[in-house]
N, CA, C and O atoms as CSV, one atom per row, in Angstrom:
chain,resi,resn,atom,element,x,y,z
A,1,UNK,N,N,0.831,-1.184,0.000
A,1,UNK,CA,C,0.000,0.000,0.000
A,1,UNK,C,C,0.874,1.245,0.000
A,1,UNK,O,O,0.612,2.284,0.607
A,2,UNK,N,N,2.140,0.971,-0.894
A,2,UNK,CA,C,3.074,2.213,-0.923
A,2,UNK,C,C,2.870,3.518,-0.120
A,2,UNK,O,O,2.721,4.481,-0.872
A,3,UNK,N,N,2.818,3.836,1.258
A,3,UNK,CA,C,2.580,4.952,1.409
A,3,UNK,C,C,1.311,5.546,2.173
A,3,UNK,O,O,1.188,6.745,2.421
A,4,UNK,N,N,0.627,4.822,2.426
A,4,UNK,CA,C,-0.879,4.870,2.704
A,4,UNK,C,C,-0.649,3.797,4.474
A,4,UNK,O,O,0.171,2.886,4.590
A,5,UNK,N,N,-1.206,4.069,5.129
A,5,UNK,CA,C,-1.046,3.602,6.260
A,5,UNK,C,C,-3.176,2.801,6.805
A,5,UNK,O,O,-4.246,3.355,6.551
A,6,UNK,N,N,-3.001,1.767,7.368
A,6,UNK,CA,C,-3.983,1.222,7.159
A,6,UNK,C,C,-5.201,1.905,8.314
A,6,UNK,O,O,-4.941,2.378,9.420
A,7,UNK,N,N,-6.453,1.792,7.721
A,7,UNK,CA,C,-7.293,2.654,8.686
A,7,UNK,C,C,-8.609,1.804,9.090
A,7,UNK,O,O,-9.169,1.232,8.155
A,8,UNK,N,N,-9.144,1.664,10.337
A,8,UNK,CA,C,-9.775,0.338,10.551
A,8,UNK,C,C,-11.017,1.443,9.950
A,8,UNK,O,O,-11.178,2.647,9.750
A,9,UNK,N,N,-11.683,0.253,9.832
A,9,UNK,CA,C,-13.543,0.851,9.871
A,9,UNK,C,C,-14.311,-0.066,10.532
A,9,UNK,O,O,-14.085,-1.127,11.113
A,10,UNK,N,N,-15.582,0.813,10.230
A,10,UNK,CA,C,-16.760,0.390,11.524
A,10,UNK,C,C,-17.921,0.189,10.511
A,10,UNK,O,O,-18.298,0.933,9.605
A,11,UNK,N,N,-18.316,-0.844,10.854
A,11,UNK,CA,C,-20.016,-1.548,10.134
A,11,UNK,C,C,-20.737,-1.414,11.157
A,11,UNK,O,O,-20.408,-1.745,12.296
A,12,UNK,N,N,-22.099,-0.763,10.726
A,12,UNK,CA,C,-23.229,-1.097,11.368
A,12,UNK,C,C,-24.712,-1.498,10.917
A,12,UNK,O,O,-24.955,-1.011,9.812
A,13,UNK,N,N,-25.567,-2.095,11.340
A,13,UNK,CA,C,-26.898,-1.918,10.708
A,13,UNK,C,C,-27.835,-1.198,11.240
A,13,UNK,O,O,-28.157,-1.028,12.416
A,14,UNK,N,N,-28.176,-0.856,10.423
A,14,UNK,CA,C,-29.335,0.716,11.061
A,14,UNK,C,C,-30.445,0.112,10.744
A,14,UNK,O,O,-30.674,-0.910,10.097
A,15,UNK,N,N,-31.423,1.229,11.533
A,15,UNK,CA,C,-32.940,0.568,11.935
A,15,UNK,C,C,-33.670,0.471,10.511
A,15,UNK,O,O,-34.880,0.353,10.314
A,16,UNK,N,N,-32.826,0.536,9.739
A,16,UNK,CA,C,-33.647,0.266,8.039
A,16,UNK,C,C,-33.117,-1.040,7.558
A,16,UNK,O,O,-33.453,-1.343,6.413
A,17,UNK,N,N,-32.367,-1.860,8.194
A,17,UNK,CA,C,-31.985,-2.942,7.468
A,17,UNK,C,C,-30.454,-3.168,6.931
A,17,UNK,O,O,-29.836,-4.229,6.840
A,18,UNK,N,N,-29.910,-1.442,6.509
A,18,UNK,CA,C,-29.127,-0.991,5.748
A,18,UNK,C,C,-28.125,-1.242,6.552
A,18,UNK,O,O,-28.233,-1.322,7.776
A,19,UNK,N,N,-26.717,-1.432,5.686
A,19,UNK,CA,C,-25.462,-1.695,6.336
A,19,UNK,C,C,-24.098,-0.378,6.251
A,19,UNK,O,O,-23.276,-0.329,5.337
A,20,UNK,N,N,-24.142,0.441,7.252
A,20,UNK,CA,C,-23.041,1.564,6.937
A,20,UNK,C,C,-22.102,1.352,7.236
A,20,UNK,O,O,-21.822,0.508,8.087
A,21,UNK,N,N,-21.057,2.279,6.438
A,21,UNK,CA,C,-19.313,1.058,6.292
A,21,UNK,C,C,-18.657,2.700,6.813
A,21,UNK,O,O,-19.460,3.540,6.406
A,22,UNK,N,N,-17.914,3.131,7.288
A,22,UNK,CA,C,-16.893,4.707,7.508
A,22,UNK,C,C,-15.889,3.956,8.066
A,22,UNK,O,O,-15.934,2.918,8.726
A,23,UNK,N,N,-14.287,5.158,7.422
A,23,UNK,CA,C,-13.048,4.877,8.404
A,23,UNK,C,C,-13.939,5.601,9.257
A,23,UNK,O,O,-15.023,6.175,9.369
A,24,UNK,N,N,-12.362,5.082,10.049
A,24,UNK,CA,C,-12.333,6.103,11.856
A,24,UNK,C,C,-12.125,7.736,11.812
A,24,UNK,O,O,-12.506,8.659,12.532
A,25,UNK,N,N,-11.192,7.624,10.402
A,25,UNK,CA,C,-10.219,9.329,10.013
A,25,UNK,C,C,-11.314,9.972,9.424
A,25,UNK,O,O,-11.423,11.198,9.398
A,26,UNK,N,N,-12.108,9.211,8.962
A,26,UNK,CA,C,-12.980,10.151,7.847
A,26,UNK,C,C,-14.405,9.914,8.136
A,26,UNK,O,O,-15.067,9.693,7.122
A,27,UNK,N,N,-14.961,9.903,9.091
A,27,UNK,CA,C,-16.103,9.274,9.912
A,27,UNK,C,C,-17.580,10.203,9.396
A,27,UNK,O,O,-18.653,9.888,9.910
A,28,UNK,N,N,-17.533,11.227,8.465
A,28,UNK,CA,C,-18.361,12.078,7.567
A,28,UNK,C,C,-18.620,11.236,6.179
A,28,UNK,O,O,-19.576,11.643,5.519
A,29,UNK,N,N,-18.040,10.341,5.757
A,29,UNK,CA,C,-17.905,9.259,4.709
A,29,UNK,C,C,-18.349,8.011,4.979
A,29,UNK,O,O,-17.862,7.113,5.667
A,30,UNK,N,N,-19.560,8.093,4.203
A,30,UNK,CA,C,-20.579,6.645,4.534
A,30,UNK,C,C,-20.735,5.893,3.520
A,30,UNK,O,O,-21.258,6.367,2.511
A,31,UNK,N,N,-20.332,4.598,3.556
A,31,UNK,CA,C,-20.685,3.848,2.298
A,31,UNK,C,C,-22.177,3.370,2.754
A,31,UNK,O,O,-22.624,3.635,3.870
A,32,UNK,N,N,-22.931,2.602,1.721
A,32,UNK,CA,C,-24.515,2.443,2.382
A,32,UNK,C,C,-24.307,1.012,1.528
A,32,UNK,O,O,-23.361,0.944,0.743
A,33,UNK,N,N,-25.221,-0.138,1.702
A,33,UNK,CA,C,-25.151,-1.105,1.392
A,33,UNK,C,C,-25.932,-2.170,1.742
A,33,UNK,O,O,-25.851,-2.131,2.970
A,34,UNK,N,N,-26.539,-2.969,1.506
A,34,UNK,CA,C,-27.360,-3.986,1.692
A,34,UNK,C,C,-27.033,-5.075,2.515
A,34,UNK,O,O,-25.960,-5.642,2.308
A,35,UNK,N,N,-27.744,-5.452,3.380
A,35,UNK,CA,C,-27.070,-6.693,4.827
A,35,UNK,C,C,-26.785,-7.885,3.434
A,35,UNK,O,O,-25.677,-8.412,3.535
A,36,UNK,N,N,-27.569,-8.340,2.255
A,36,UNK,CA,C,-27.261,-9.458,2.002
A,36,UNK,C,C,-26.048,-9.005,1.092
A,36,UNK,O,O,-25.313,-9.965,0.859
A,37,UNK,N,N,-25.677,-7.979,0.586
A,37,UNK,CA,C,-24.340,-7.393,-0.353
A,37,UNK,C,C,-23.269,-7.545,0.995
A,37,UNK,O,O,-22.260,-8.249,0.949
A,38,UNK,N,N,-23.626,-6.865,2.022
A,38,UNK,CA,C,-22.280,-7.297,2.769
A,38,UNK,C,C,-21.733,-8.817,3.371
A,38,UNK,O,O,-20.600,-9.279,3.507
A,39,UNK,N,N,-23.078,-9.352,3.655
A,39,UNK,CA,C,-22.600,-10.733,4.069
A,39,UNK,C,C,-21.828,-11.366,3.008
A,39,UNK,O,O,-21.013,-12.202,3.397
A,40,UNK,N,N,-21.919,-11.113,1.502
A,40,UNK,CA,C,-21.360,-11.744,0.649
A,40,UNK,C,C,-20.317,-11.704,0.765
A,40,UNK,O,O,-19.586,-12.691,0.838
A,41,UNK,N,N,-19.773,-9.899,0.841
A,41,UNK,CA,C,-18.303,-9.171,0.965
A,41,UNK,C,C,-17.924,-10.078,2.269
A,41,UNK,O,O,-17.367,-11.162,2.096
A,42,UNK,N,N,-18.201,-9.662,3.424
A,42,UNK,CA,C,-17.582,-10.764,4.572
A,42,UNK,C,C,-17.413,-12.129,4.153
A,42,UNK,O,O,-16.348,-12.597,4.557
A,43,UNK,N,N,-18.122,-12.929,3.467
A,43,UNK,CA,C,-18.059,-14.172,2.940
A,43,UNK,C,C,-16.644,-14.320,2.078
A,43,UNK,O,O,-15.821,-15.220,2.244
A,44,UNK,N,N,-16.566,-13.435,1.302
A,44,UNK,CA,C,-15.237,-13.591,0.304
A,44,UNK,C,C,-14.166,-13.170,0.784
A,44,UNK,O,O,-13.120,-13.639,0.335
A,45,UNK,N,N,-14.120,-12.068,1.937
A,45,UNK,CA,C,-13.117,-11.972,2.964
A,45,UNK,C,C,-12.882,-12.855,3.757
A,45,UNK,O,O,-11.668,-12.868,3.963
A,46,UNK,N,N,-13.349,-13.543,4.270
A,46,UNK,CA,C,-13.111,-14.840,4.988
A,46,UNK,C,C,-12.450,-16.223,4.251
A,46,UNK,O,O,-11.879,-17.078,4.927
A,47,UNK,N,N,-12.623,-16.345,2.591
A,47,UNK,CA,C,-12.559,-17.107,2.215
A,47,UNK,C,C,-11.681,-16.496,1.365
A,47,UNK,O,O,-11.689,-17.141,0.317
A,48,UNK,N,N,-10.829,-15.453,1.287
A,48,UNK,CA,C,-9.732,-15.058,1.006
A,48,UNK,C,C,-9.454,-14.731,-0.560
A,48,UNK,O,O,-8.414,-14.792,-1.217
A,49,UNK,N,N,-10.550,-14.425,-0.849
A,49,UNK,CA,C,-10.750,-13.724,-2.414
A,49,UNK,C,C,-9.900,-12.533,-2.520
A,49,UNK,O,O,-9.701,-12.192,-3.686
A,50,UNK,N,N,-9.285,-11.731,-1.525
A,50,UNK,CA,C,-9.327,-10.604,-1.535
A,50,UNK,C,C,-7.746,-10.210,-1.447
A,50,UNK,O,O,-7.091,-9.168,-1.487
A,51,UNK,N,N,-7.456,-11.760,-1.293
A,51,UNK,CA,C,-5.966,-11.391,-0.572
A,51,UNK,C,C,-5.069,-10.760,-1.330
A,51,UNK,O,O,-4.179,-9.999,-0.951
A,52,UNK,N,N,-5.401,-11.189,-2.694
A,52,UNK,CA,C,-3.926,-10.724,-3.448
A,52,UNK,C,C,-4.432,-9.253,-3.499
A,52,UNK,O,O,-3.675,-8.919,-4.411
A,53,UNK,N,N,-5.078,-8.194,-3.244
A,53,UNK,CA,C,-5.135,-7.075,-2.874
A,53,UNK,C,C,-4.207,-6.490,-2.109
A,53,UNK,O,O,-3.854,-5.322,-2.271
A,54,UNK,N,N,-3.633,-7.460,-1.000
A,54,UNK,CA,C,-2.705,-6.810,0.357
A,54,UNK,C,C,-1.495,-7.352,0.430
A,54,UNK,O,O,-0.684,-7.110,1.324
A,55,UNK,N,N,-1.200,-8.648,-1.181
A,55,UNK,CA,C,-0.516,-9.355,-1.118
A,55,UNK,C,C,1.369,-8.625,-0.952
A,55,UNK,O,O,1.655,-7.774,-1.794
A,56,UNK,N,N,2.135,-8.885,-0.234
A,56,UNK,CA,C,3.126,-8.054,0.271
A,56,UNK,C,C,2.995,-7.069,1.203
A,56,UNK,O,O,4.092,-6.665,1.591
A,57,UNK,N,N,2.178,-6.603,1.639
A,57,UNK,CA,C,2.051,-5.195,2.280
A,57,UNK,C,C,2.630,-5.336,3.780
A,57,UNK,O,O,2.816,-4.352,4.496
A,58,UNK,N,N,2.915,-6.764,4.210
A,58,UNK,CA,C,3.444,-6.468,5.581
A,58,UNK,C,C,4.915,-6.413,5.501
A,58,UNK,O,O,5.486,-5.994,6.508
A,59,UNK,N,N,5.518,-6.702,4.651
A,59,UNK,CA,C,6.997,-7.380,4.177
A,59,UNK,C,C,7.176,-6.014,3.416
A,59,UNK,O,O,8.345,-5.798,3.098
A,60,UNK,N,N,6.298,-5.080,3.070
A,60,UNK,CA,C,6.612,-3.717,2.308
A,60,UNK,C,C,6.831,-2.411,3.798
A,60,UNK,O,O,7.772,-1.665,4.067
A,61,UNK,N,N,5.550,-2.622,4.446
A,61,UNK,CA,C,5.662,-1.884,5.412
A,61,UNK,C,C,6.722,-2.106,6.914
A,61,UNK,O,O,6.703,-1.443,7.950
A,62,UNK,N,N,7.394,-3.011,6.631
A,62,UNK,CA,C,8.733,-3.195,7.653
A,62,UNK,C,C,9.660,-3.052,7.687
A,62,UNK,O,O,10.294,-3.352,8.699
């Protein structure tokens, strides 16, 4: 992530069903999203679809 330092975020579900995604830094920035669109996303994160996205980044950042 050349340069970019990693920033956690926060999920929640609101009283509509809806699933809101914000960093911590930028907490005015809402992604909006569907409980069954995110379970998918958690699904493919868990099952490691995603990895080659971050692939090196700890061995870059040390």
């Amino acid at each position: 992530m050349r340069g970019r330092s990693l920033v956690p975020l926060e999920a929640t579900v609101g009283d509509d069903g809806m699933v809101y995604i914000r960093e911590t830094e930028q907490p005015e920035v809402v992604a909006v999203t569907t409980l069954a669109k995110w379970e998918a996303f958690v699904k493919g994160v868990m099952a490691g679809e995603f990895d080659h996205f971050v692939a090196g980044v700890e061995a870059a950042e040390a």
